[in-house]
Coordinates of C-alpha atoms in Angstrom, one line a residue:
X1 CA -2.4 -55.1 -30.5
X2 CA -5.1 -52.6 -31.1
X3 CA -6.0 -52.6 -27.4
X4 CA -2.3 -52.0 -26.5
X5 CA -2.0 -49.1 -29.0
X6 CA -5.2 -47.5 -27.7
X7 CA -4.0 -47.8 -24.1
X8 CA -0.7 -46.3 -25.0
X9 CA -2.3 -43.3 -26.8
X10 CA -4.7 -42.8 -23.9
X11 CA -1.9 -42.7 -21.4
X12 CA 0.0 -40.3 -23.6
X13 CA -2.9 -37.9 -23.8
X14 CA -3.5 -38.1 -20.0
X15 CA 0.2 -37.5 -19.5
X16 CA 0.1 -34.4 -21.7
X17 CA -2.9 -33.1 -19.9
X18 CA -1.2 -33.5 -16.6
X19 CA 1.9 -31.7 -17.8
X20 CA -0.2 -28.8 -19.0
X21 CA -2.0 -28.6 -15.7
X22 CA 1.3 -28.7 -13.8
X23 CA 2.6 -25.6 -15.6
X24 CA -0.7 -23.6 -15.7
X25 CA 0.1 -20.2 -14.3
X26 CA -1.4 -17.9 -11.8
X27 CA -1.8 -14.9 -14.1
X28 CA -1.1 -13.7 -17.6
X29 CA -0.6 -10.0 -18.7
X30 CA -1.3 -9.2 -22.3
X31 CA -2.7 -6.5 -24.7
X32 CA -0.3 -3.7 -23.9
X33 CA 3.2 -2.4 -24.4
X34 CA 5.2 -4.9 -22.3
X35 CA 8.7 -3.4 -22.2
X36 CA 11.3 -5.9 -21.0
X37 CA 14.2 -3.5 -20.4
X38 CA 16.5 -6.3 -21.7
X39 CA 19.2 -5.1 -24.1
X40 CA 20.6 -1.8 -25.3
X41 CA 17.5 -1.1 -27.4
X42 CA 13.8 -1.3 -26.4
X43 CA 12.4 -4.8 -26.6
X44 CA 8.7 -5.7 -26.2
X45 CA 6.9 -9.0 -25.7
X46 CA 3.2 -9.7 -26.2
X47 CA 2.5 -11.4 -22.9
X48 CA 4.0 -12.4 -19.6
X49 CA 3.0 -15.5 -17.5
X50 CA 3.5 -15.5 -13.8
X51 CA 3.6 -18.5 -11.4
X52 CA 4.4 -18.5 -7.7
X53 CA 5.7 -14.9 -7.8
X54 CA 8.1 -15.5 -10.7
X55 CA 8.0 -15.0 -14.4
X56 CA 7.5 -18.3 -16.1
X57 CA 7.3 -17.0 -19.6
X58 CA 7.7 -13.8 -21.6
X59 CA 7.0 -13.9 -25.3
X60 CA 4.2 -14.1 -27.8
X61 CA 0.5 -14.3 -26.9
X62 CA 0.1 -17.5 -28.9
X63 CA 2.8 -19.2 -27.0
X64 CA 1.6 -18.0 -23.6
X65 CA -1.8 -19.7 -24.1
X66 CA -0.2 -23.0 -23.4
X67 CA 0.2 -21.9 -19.8
X68 CA -3.4 -20.8 -19.3
X69 CA -5.3 -23.0 -16.9
X70 CA -8.8 -22.9 -15.4
X71 CA -7.5 -20.9 -12.4
X72 CA -5.3 -18.4 -14.4
X73 CA -6.2 -14.7 -14.0
X74 CA -6.1 -12.9 -17.4
X75 CA -5.0 -9.3 -17.0
X76 CA -5.9 -7.3 -20.0
X77 CA -3.6 -4.2 -20.0
X78 CA -6.0 -2.4 -22.4
X79 CA -3.1 -0.8 -24.3
X80 CA -1.3 0.4 -21.1
X81 CA 2.4 -0.1 -20.5
X82 CA 3.9 -2.8 -18.2
X83 CA 7.5 -2.5 -17.1
X84 CA 9.7 -4.1 -14.4
X85 CA 9.0 -2.7 -11.0
X86 CA 11.0 0.4 -10.2
X87 CA 14.0 0.0 -7.8
X88 CA 14.8 2.8 -5.4
X89 CA 18.5 3.4 -6.0
X90 CA 18.7 5.7 -3.0
X91 CA 16.1 6.9 -0.5
X92 CA 15.1 7.0 3.1
X93 CA 11.7 5.2 3.2
X94 CA 11.2 5.7 7.0
X95 CA 11.9 9.4 6.7
X96 CA 9.5 9.5 3.8
X97 CA 6.9 8.3 6.2
X98 CA 8.1 10.9 8.8
X99 CA 7.5 13.5 6.1
X100 CA 4.0 12.2 5.4
X101 CA 2.9 12.5 9.0
X102 CA 4.7 15.9 9.6
X103 CA 3.4 19.3 8.6
X104 CA 4.0 19.5 4.8
X105 CA 6.2 22.6 4.3
X106 CA 7.3 21.8 0.7
X107 CA 7.1 24.6 -1.8
X108 CA 5.1 24.3 -5.0
X109 CA 4.4 22.1 -6.9
X110 CA 4.6 19.6 -4.0
X111 CA 3.2 21.8 -1.3
X112 CA 2.2 25.3 -0.3
X113 CA 5.3 26.4 1.7
X114 CA 6.2 29.4 -0.5
X115 CA 6.9 32.0 2.1
X116 CA 7.8 32.3 5.8
X117 CA 4.2 33.4 6.5
X118 CA 3.1 30.2 4.7
X119 CA 5.4 28.1 6.9
X120 CA 4.0 29.6 10.1
X121 CA 0.4 29.1 8.8
X122 CA 1.0 25.5 7.8
X123 CA 2.6 24.7 11.2
X124 CA -0.3 26.2 13.0
X125 CA -2.8 24.2 11.0
X126 CA -0.9 21.0 11.7
X127 CA -0.8 21.9 15.4
X128 CA -4.5 22.3 15.5
X129 CA -5.1 18.8 13.9
X130 CA -2.4 16.9 15.9
X131 CA -3.0 17.9 19.5
X132 CA -3.0 14.3 20.7
X133 CA 0.4 13.5 19.0
X134 CA 1.9 16.8 20.4
X135 CA 0.6 15.9 23.8
X136 CA 2.2 12.5 23.7
X137 CA 5.6 13.3 22.1
X138 CA 5.9 17.0 23.0
X139 CA 7.0 18.5 19.7
X140 CA 5.6 20.4 16.7
X141 CA 7.2 19.1 13.6
X142 CA 7.4 20.3 10.0
X143 CA 9.3 19.0 7.0
X144 CA 10.3 20.4 3.6
X145 CA 11.0 24.2 4.0
X146 CA 13.4 25.4 1.3
X147 CA 14.8 28.9 1.5
X148 CA 15.8 28.5 -2.2
X149 CA 12.1 28.6 -3.0
X150 CA 10.8 30.9 -0.2
X151 CA 9.7 34.4 -1.3
X152 CA 12.2 35.9 1.1
X153 CA 15.1 33.7 -0.1
X154 CA 16.0 33.3 3.6
X155 CA 15.2 30.5 6.1
X156 CA 12.8 31.1 8.9
X157 CA 14.3 31.9 12.3
X158 CA 13.6 31.0 15.9
X159 CA 11.6 34.2 16.2
X160 CA 9.5 33.2 13.2
X161 CA 8.7 29.8 14.8
X162 CA 7.8 31.4 18.1
X163 CA 4.7 32.5 16.3
X164 CA 3.6 28.8 16.3
X165 CA 4.4 28.3 20.0
X166 CA 6.6 29.7 22.7
X167 CA 5.9 26.9 25.1
X168 CA 6.1 23.8 22.9
X169 CA 9.3 23.0 21.0
X170 CA 9.0 23.5 17.3
X171 CA 11.5 22.0 14.7
X172 CA 11.3 22.2 10.9
X173 CA 13.5 20.2 8.7
X174 CA 15.0 21.6 5.4
X175 CA 13.9 19.8 2.3
X176 CA 17.5 18.5 1.8
X177 CA 17.4 16.9 5.3
X178 CA 20.7 18.6 6.1
X179 CA 19.5 21.6 8.0
X180 CA 16.8 22.5 10.5
X181 CA 15.3 25.4 12.3
X182 CA 14.1 25.5 15.9
X183 CA 12.1 27.9 17.9
X184 CA 13.6 29.3 21.2
X185 CA 11.9 26.6 23.3
X186 CA 13.5 23.9 21.2
X187 CA 16.9 25.6 21.4
X188 CA 16.5 25.8 25.1
X189 CA 15.7 22.1 25.5
X190 CA 18.5 21.2 23.2
X191 CA 21.0 23.3 25.2
X192 CA 21.9 25.4 22.3
X193 CA 22.7 29.0 23.3
X194 CA 25.3 31.7 22.7
X195 CA 28.0 29.7 24.6
X196 CA 27.4 26.4 22.7
X197 CA 30.3 25.6 20.3
X198 CA 29.7 24.3 16.8
X199 CA 29.9 20.5 16.8
X200 CA 32.4 18.7 14.6
X201 CA 30.9 18.5 11.1
X202 CA 28.1 21.0 11.8
X203 CA 27.4 24.7 12.3
X204 CA 25.0 26.8 14.5
X205 CA 24.1 29.9 12.6
X206 CA 24.2 33.1 14.7
X207 CA 22.4 36.4 14.5
X208 CA 24.5 39.0 12.7
X209 CA 27.1 40.6 15.0
X210 CA 26.3 38.3 17.9
X211 CA 26.9 34.7 19.1
X212 CA 23.2 34.2 19.7
X213 CA 21.7 31.3 17.7
X214 CA 19.4 32.3 14.9
X215 CA 17.6 29.0 15.1
X216 CA 19.1 27.6 11.9
X217 CA 21.2 24.5 12.4
X218 CA 23.5 22.8 9.8
X219 CA 24.4 19.2 9.5
X220 CA 25.6 17.6 12.9
X221 CA 24.3 20.7 14.7
X222 CA 20.8 19.7 13.4
X223 CA 21.3 15.9 13.5
X224 CA 22.3 15.6 17.2
X225 CA 19.1 17.2 18.7
X226 CA 16.9 15.6 15.9
X227 CA 18.1 12.1 16.8
X228 CA 17.4 12.8 20.5
X229 CA 13.9 13.9 19.6
X230 CA 13.2 10.8 17.4
X231 CA 14.5 8.5 20.2
X232 CA 11.3 9.3 22.2
X233 CA 9.1 7.6 19.5
X234 CA 7.8 4.3 20.7
X235 CA 7.6 1.1 18.6
X236 CA 4.0 1.8 17.6
X237 CA 4.9 5.3 16.3
X238 CA 7.9 3.9 14.4
X239 CA 5.7 1.3 12.7
X240 CA 3.0 3.9 11.7
X241 CA 5.7 6.1 10.2
X242 CA 7.2 3.2 8.3
X243 CA 3.9 2.1 6.9
X244 CA 3.2 5.7 5.7
X245 CA 6.5 5.6 3.9
X246 CA 5.6 2.3 2.2
X247 CA 2.3 3.8 1.1
X248 CA 4.2 6.7 -0.5
X249 CA 6.5 4.4 -2.4
X250 CA 4.1 1.9 -3.9
X251 CA 2.0 4.8 -5.3
X252 CA 5.0 5.5 -7.6
X253 CA 5.6 1.9 -8.8
X254 CA 8.5 1.0 -6.5
X255 CA 8.8 -2.7 -5.7
X256 CA 12.2 -2.3 -3.9
X257 CA 12.9 0.5 -1.5
X258 CA 15.9 1.6 0.4
X259 CA 16.5 2.6 4.0
X260 CA 19.6 4.7 3.6
X261 CA 21.7 5.6 6.6
X262 CA 19.4 3.7 8.9
X263 CA 19.2 4.1 12.6
X264 CA 18.9 1.1 14.9
X265 CA 15.3 2.0 15.6
X266 CA 14.5 2.1 11.8
X267 CA 16.3 -1.2 11.2
X268 CA 14.5 -2.9 14.0
X269 CA 11.2 -1.4 12.8
X270 CA 11.6 -2.9 9.3
X271 CA 12.7 -6.2 10.8
X272 CA 9.6 -6.4 13.0
X273 CA 7.3 -5.5 10.2
X274 CA 8.9 -8.2 8.1
X275 CA 8.4 -10.8 10.9
X276 CA 4.8 -9.8 11.0
X277 CA 4.4 -10.2 7.3
X278 CA 3.5 -6.5 6.8
X279 CA 6.0 -5.6 4.1
X280 CA 4.4 -5.4 0.6
X281 CA 7.7 -4.7 -1.1
X282 CA 11.4 -5.4 -0.5
X283 CA 13.2 -3.2 1.9
X284 CA 17.0 -3.0 1.6
X285 CA 18.5 -1.5 4.8
X286 CA 21.9 0.3 4.9
X287 CA 22.8 1.3 8.5
X288 CA 25.0 4.3 9.2
X289 CA 28.5 2.9 9.6
X290 CA 29.6 5.7 11.7
X291 CA 27.1 5.1 14.5
X292 CA 26.0 1.5 13.9
X293 CA 29.3 -0.4 13.7
X294 CA 28.4 -2.7 16.6
X295 CA 25.0 -3.3 15.1
X296 CA 26.6 -4.3 11.8
X297 CA 29.1 -6.6 13.5
X298 CA 26.3 -8.4 15.2
X299 CA 23.9 -8.7 12.3
X300 CA 26.2 -8.5 9.2
X301 CA 24.7 -8.3 5.7
X302 CA 22.5 -10.7 3.9
X303 CA 22.2 -11.4 0.2
X304 CA 18.7 -12.8 0.5
X305 CA 15.5 -11.1 1.7
X306 CA 13.7 -12.6 4.7
X307 CA 10.0 -11.7 4.5
X308 CA 11.1 -8.9 2.1
X309 CA 13.7 -7.5 4.5
X310 CA 17.5 -7.6 4.4
X311 CA 20.5 -5.7 5.6
X312 CA 22.3 -4.9 2.3
X313 CA 25.3 -2.9 3.4
X314 CA 26.3 0.4 5.1
X315 CA 26.0 4.1 4.5
X316 CA 28.5 6.9 5.1
X317 CA 28.0 10.6 4.6
X318 CA 31.0 12.6 3.6
X319 CA 29.4 16.1 3.2
X320 CA 26.1 18.0 3.1
X321 CA 23.8 19.4 0.4
X322 CA 24.5 21.9 -2.4
X323 CA 21.1 23.5 -2.1
X324 CA 21.7 24.0 1.6
X325 CA 25.2 25.3 0.8
X326 CA 26.8 22.6 3.0
X327 CA 28.2 20.3 0.3
X328 CA 32.0 20.3 0.3
X329 CA 33.4 21.8 -3.0
X330 CA 36.9 22.4 -4.3
X331 CA 35.8 25.9 -5.6
X332 CA 33.8 28.5 -3.7
X333 CA 30.0 28.9 -3.7
X334 CA 28.8 31.7 -5.9
X335 CA 26.9 33.3 -3.0
X336 CA 28.1 32.1 0.4
X337 CA 25.7 31.6 3.3
X338 CA 25.2 34.6 5.6
X339 CA 28.3 35.3 7.7
X340 CA 30.7 33.2 5.5
X341 CA 33.5 34.7 3.4
X342 CA 33.7 34.7 -0.4
X343 CA 36.1 31.8 -0.2
X344 CA 33.6 29.5 1.5
X345 CA 33.5 26.0 -0.1
X346 CA 31.3 24.1 2.4
X347 CA 32.9 21.5 4.7
X348 CA 33.5 17.8 5.2
X349 CA 31.4 15.6 7.5
X350 CA 34.6 14.3 8.9
X351 CA 37.0 17.1 9.8
X352 CA 39.7 14.4 10.1
X353 CA 40.1 12.7 6.7
X354 CA 41.6 9.6 8.4
X355 CA 38.2 9.0 10.1
X356 CA 36.4 8.7 6.8
X357 CA 39.2 6.5 5.3
X358 CA 39.0 4.2 8.4
X359 CA 35.3 3.7 8.0
X360 CA 35.5 2.9 4.3
X361 CA 38.3 0.5 5.2
X362 CA 36.1 -1.2 7.8
X363 CA 33.4 -1.7 5.2
X364 CA 35.8 -3.3 2.7
X365 CA 37.4 -5.5 5.4
X366 CA 34.0 -6.9 6.4
X367 CA 32.8 -7.2 2.8
X368 CA 29.9 -4.8 3.4
X369 CA 28.8 -2.9 0.3
X370 CA 29.1 0.8 1.1
X371 CA 27.0 3.7 -0.1
X372 CA 28.9 7.0 0.2
X373 CA 26.9 10.3 0.3
X374 CA 29.1 12.8 -1.6
X375 CA 27.6 15.8 -3.2
X376 CA 30.6 18.1 -3.6
X377 CA 33.6 17.3 -5.7
X378 CA 35.9 17.6 -2.7
X379 CA 33.8 14.9 -0.9
X380 CA 34.0 12.8 -4.1
X381 CA 37.8 13.1 -4.0
X382 CA 37.7 11.8 -0.4
X383 CA 35.6 8.8 -1.5
X384 CA 37.9 8.0 -4.4
X385 CA 41.0 8.2 -2.1
X386 CA 39.3 6.0 0.6
X387 CA 38.0 3.4 -1.9
X388 CA 41.4 3.3 -3.6
X389 CA 43.2 2.7 -0.4
X390 CA 40.7 0.1 0.9
X391 CA 40.7 -1.7 -2.5
X392 CA 44.5 -2.0 -2.5
X393 CA 44.4 -3.4 1.0
X394 CA 41.4 -5.7 0.8
X395 CA 40.8 -6.3 -2.9
X396 CA 38.5 -4.4 -5.2
X397 CA 36.7 -7.3 -7.0
X398 CA 33.0 -6.6 -7.5
X399 CA 32.5 -4.2 -4.5
X400 CA 29.9 -2.1 -6.3
X401 CA 30.6 0.8 -4.0
X402 CA 28.1 3.6 -4.7
X403 CA 28.8 7.3 -5.0
X404 CA 25.4 8.6 -3.8
X405 CA 24.4 11.9 -5.5
X406 CA 27.8 12.5 -7.1
X407 CA 26.3 15.8 -8.2
X408 CA 29.4 17.8 -8.9
X409 CA 31.5 14.9 -10.2
X410 CA 34.2 16.2 -12.5
X411 CA 35.2 14.2 -15.7
X412 CA 38.4 13.0 -14.1
X413 CA 36.4 11.7 -11.1
X414 CA 34.1 9.7 -13.4
X415 CA 37.3 8.1 -14.8
X416 CA 38.4 7.2 -11.3
X417 CA 34.9 5.8 -10.6
X418 CA 35.1 3.6 -13.6
X419 CA 38.6 2.4 -12.7
X420 CA 37.6 1.6 -9.1
X421 CA 34.2 0.1 -10.0
X422 CA 32.3 2.8 -8.2
X423 CA 28.7 3.3 -9.4
X424 CA 27.4 6.8 -9.5
X425 CA 23.9 7.2 -8.3
X426 CA 22.9 10.6 -9.6
X427 CA 20.3 12.9 -8.1
X428 CA 19.2 14.3 -11.5
X429 CA 16.0 15.7 -10.0
X430 CA 18.1 18.7 -8.8
X431 CA 18.0 20.1 -12.4
X432 CA 14.3 20.7 -11.9
X433 CA 14.0 21.5 -8.2
X434 CA 17.2 23.5 -7.7
X435 CA 18.5 24.1 -11.2
X436 CA 17.9 27.9 -11.0
X437 CA 19.3 28.0 -7.4
X438 CA 22.5 26.2 -8.5
X439 CA 22.9 28.5 -11.5
X440 CA 22.4 31.7 -9.6
X441 CA 23.4 31.0 -6.0
X442 CA 25.6 27.9 -5.4
X443 CA 27.6 26.7 -8.4
X444 CA 27.2 29.2 -11.3
X445 CA 26.2 28.3 -14.8
X446 CA 29.2 26.2 -15.9
X447 CA 29.2 23.9 -12.9
X448 CA 25.4 23.8 -12.7
X449 CA 25.2 22.6 -16.3
X450 CA 27.3 19.6 -15.5
X451 CA 25.4 18.6 -12.3
X452 CA 24.6 14.9 -12.2
X453 CA 26.5 14.3 -15.4
X454 CA 24.7 11.2 -16.6
X455 CA 25.3 11.4 -20.3
X456 CA 29.0 12.0 -19.7
X457 CA 29.0 8.7 -17.7
X458 CA 27.3 6.9 -20.6
X459 CA 29.9 8.4 -23.0
X460 CA 32.6 6.8 -20.8
X461 CA 30.9 3.4 -21.0
X462 CA 29.6 3.5 -17.5
X463 CA 26.3 2.6 -16.0
X464 CA 24.6 4.7 -13.3
X465 CA 21.4 4.9 -11.3
X466 CA 19.0 7.8 -10.7
X467 CA 17.2 8.4 -7.4
X468 CA 14.7 10.7 -5.6
X469 CA 16.4 10.7 -2.1
X470 CA 13.0 10.8 -0.5
X471 CA 12.0 12.6 1.6
X472 CA 14.3 15.3 0.0
X473 CA 11.9 14.9 -3.0
X474 CA 8.7 12.9 -3.2
X475 CA 9.4 9.3 -4.1
X476 CA 8.2 10.0 -7.6
X477 CA 9.5 7.8 -10.4
X478 CA 7.8 10.0 -13.0
X479 CA 9.5 13.1 -11.8
X480 CA 12.9 11.3 -12.0
X481 CA 12.1 10.4 -15.6
X482 CA 11.0 13.9 -16.4
X483 CA 13.9 15.6 -14.8
X484 CA 16.8 13.6 -16.2
X485 CA 15.4 13.4 -19.7
X486 CA 14.6 17.1 -20.0
X487 CA 16.8 18.9 -17.4
X488 CA 14.4 21.8 -17.3
X489 CA 14.3 24.0 -14.2
X490 CA 11.3 25.4 -12.4
X491 CA 11.7 28.6 -14.4
X492 CA 11.9 26.7 -17.7
X493 CA 15.6 26.9 -18.3
X494 CA 17.5 23.9 -19.7
X495 CA 20.3 23.0 -17.2
X496 CA 23.0 21.4 -19.2
X497 CA 21.5 20.2 -22.5
X498 CA 24.5 17.9 -23.1
X499 CA 23.8 15.9 -20.0
X500 CA 20.2 15.0 -20.9
X501 CA 19.7 11.3 -21.4
X502 CA 17.1 9.3 -23.4
X503 CA 13.9 8.0 -21.8
X504 CA 15.2 4.4 -22.3
X505 CA 18.4 5.1 -20.4
X506 CA 16.4 6.9 -17.7
X507 CA 14.3 3.7 -17.3
X508 CA 17.4 1.6 -17.2
X509 CA 18.6 3.6 -14.2
X510 CA 15.4 2.7 -12.4
X511 CA 15.3 -0.9 -13.3
X512 CA 18.2 -3.1 -14.7
X513 CA 21.0 -0.9 -13.6
X514 CA 19.5 -0.3 -10.2
X515 CA 19.1 -4.1 -9.8
X516 CA 22.8 -4.4 -10.6
X517 CA 23.7 -1.8 -8.0
X518 CA 21.9 -4.0 -5.4
X519 CA 23.6 -7.3 -6.6
X520 CA 20.1 -8.4 -7.6
X521 CA 20.4 -8.5 -11.4
X522 CA 19.6 -12.2 -11.4
X523 CA 16.2 -11.7 -9.9
X524 CA 15.1 -8.2 -10.7
X525 CA 15.4 -5.3 -13.2
X526 CA 14.1 -6.9 -16.4
X527 CA 11.2 -9.0 -17.6
X528 CA 12.8 -12.4 -18.1
X529 CA 12.0 -16.0 -17.3
X530 CA 12.8 -17.0 -13.7
X531 CA 13.0 -13.4 -12.4
X532 CA 10.6 -12.0 -9.8
X533 CA 7.2 -10.9 -11.1
X534 CA 7.8 -7.3 -10.0
X535 CA 5.9 -5.0 -12.3
X536 CA 4.6 -1.5 -12.7
X537 CA 1.7 -0.6 -15.0
X538 CA 1.7 3.0 -16.4
X539 CA -1.1 4.8 -18.3
X540 CA 1.4 5.8 -21.1
X541 CA 4.6 4.4 -22.6
X542 CA 7.5 6.7 -21.6
X543 CA 9.2 5.9 -24.9
X544 CA 6.2 7.0 -27.0
X545 CA 5.2 10.4 -25.6
X546 CA 6.6 13.9 -25.7
X547 CA 9.4 14.0 -23.1
X548 CA 7.9 17.0 -21.4
X549 CA 4.8 14.9 -20.7
X550 CA 6.7 12.3 -18.6
X551 CA 5.8 14.1 -15.4
X552 CA 2.2 13.5 -16.2
X553 CA 2.4 9.7 -16.4
X554 CA 0.2 8.0 -13.9
X555 CA 1.2 4.8 -12.1
X556 CA -2.0 2.6 -12.4
X557 CA -0.8 -0.4 -10.5
X558 CA 2.3 -1.8 -8.6
X559 CA 2.8 -5.5 -8.5
X560 CA 5.2 -7.3 -6.2
X561 CA 5.9 -11.0 -7.0
X562 CA 2.7 -11.3 -8.8
X563 CA 0.5 -9.6 -6.2
X564 CA -1.0 -6.2 -6.6
X565 CA 0.2 -3.9 -3.8
X566 CA -1.2 -0.7 -5.2
X567 CA -3.9 0.2 -7.7
X568 CA -5.7 3.4 -8.6
X569 CA -8.8 1.3 -8.6
X570 CA -8.5 0.6 -4.9

């Protein structure tokens, strides 16, 4: 009897040891502010245990010790802050890489392009350092000029860019991505001259009193030659640009990135990098529905990532940018662009409204999630009408259509969004980067104070996301937080105090709510058992510092499915 009892107890002990070993985890994070982002109020846990890329446990340090094994890596946070990895609600990650390899023409604080002379100098410096690339691809390229911030308050012209070269084509892209300037050689190669008509959905700016192009191109007038130029890039160049974009994103704690309005080349590049196992974070691709309809019919959408790549839906652009004065408004701009009348309100991307309605209808009929770029309230009206018609025809259950930017959304439009289930993804960083410009030049104080009305959306019981729209702005999570919490412009003015949101809601817009926008709320967005171990470690807790210090927070480490993909130590 005693032998039998001893044997039973021995087996039980061995069984318990085996069970503990079977659940021993790969890593444990502890000794810091671990903010789960679960719930309406901040919730913290003492420790998180990770196994096979997923969260196995989140709770007390005492409880987590049961999962510690001989091979478990103990990560002492040293009083730093751990959050769910940030999710890019809207951006163009390939273009962020393109920005990184082009001449940096951004104005302060992100660059030194503060005057037209600076633009010329920076382009000449880039030309001197990139002779091999210029020889191979035949262009001099700059990104990020912004006449709203230039000393002259005017864009460069073709004549200005001729100071960089008269024999090699030069193109510079506006920070908004919706305008460009070419030198005379580039205009010549693009067949843009005094007899060239404006394309549908675009405008060729002319020298005063003439039909001669000034060099400034708006919307489709810029996109058509730009797409032709990008088409000469080979697969190797596309990959290098994509990897540069990835490097930019992980530095700011993003574990999910978006390729919004993707070209076929961009989609294929991400797919190939995925097949080669070279994607450190998830890439959700949204091809341009206007030009990639056949691609979408062939490939469709996927709910699951394959090697961190998936086609998540489609993108449509309904207007331009407010800072570039091409967004489509219902009321005139305060100061119209040169050559435009006082009644100028911008213009739609689709001169025929039926074309936009048909494309939204196609997305609904194929069950493709659609992201709709709409900055101006007239464009938002077009989205609402198209989504309403498509929903009535094909059903509106759980579409999660996204109003990208929705900057000038009126209160009645937010009500329509809520009724139709449209998620606003606000570009609240505008309050810092272009708050003064919108107050003085584009919208006037009343409309500028309501730009990206996040608190109004909260008051109406809505969720929303916030984004950086890289490369329009750097893919900086901390600048998103700073901008939407403070709404302070470059000059120090508060742009719409009533639309400021709390740091916690700002973090929600980058985590839980962004995961919901992607239909990924069951795997991302909060620190919870069985979700992916996607984390970001910050040097300070955004909820415990002066709101104006949010921009100074440093991302110390980015962790994707339990693996470090960026660290300041490396």
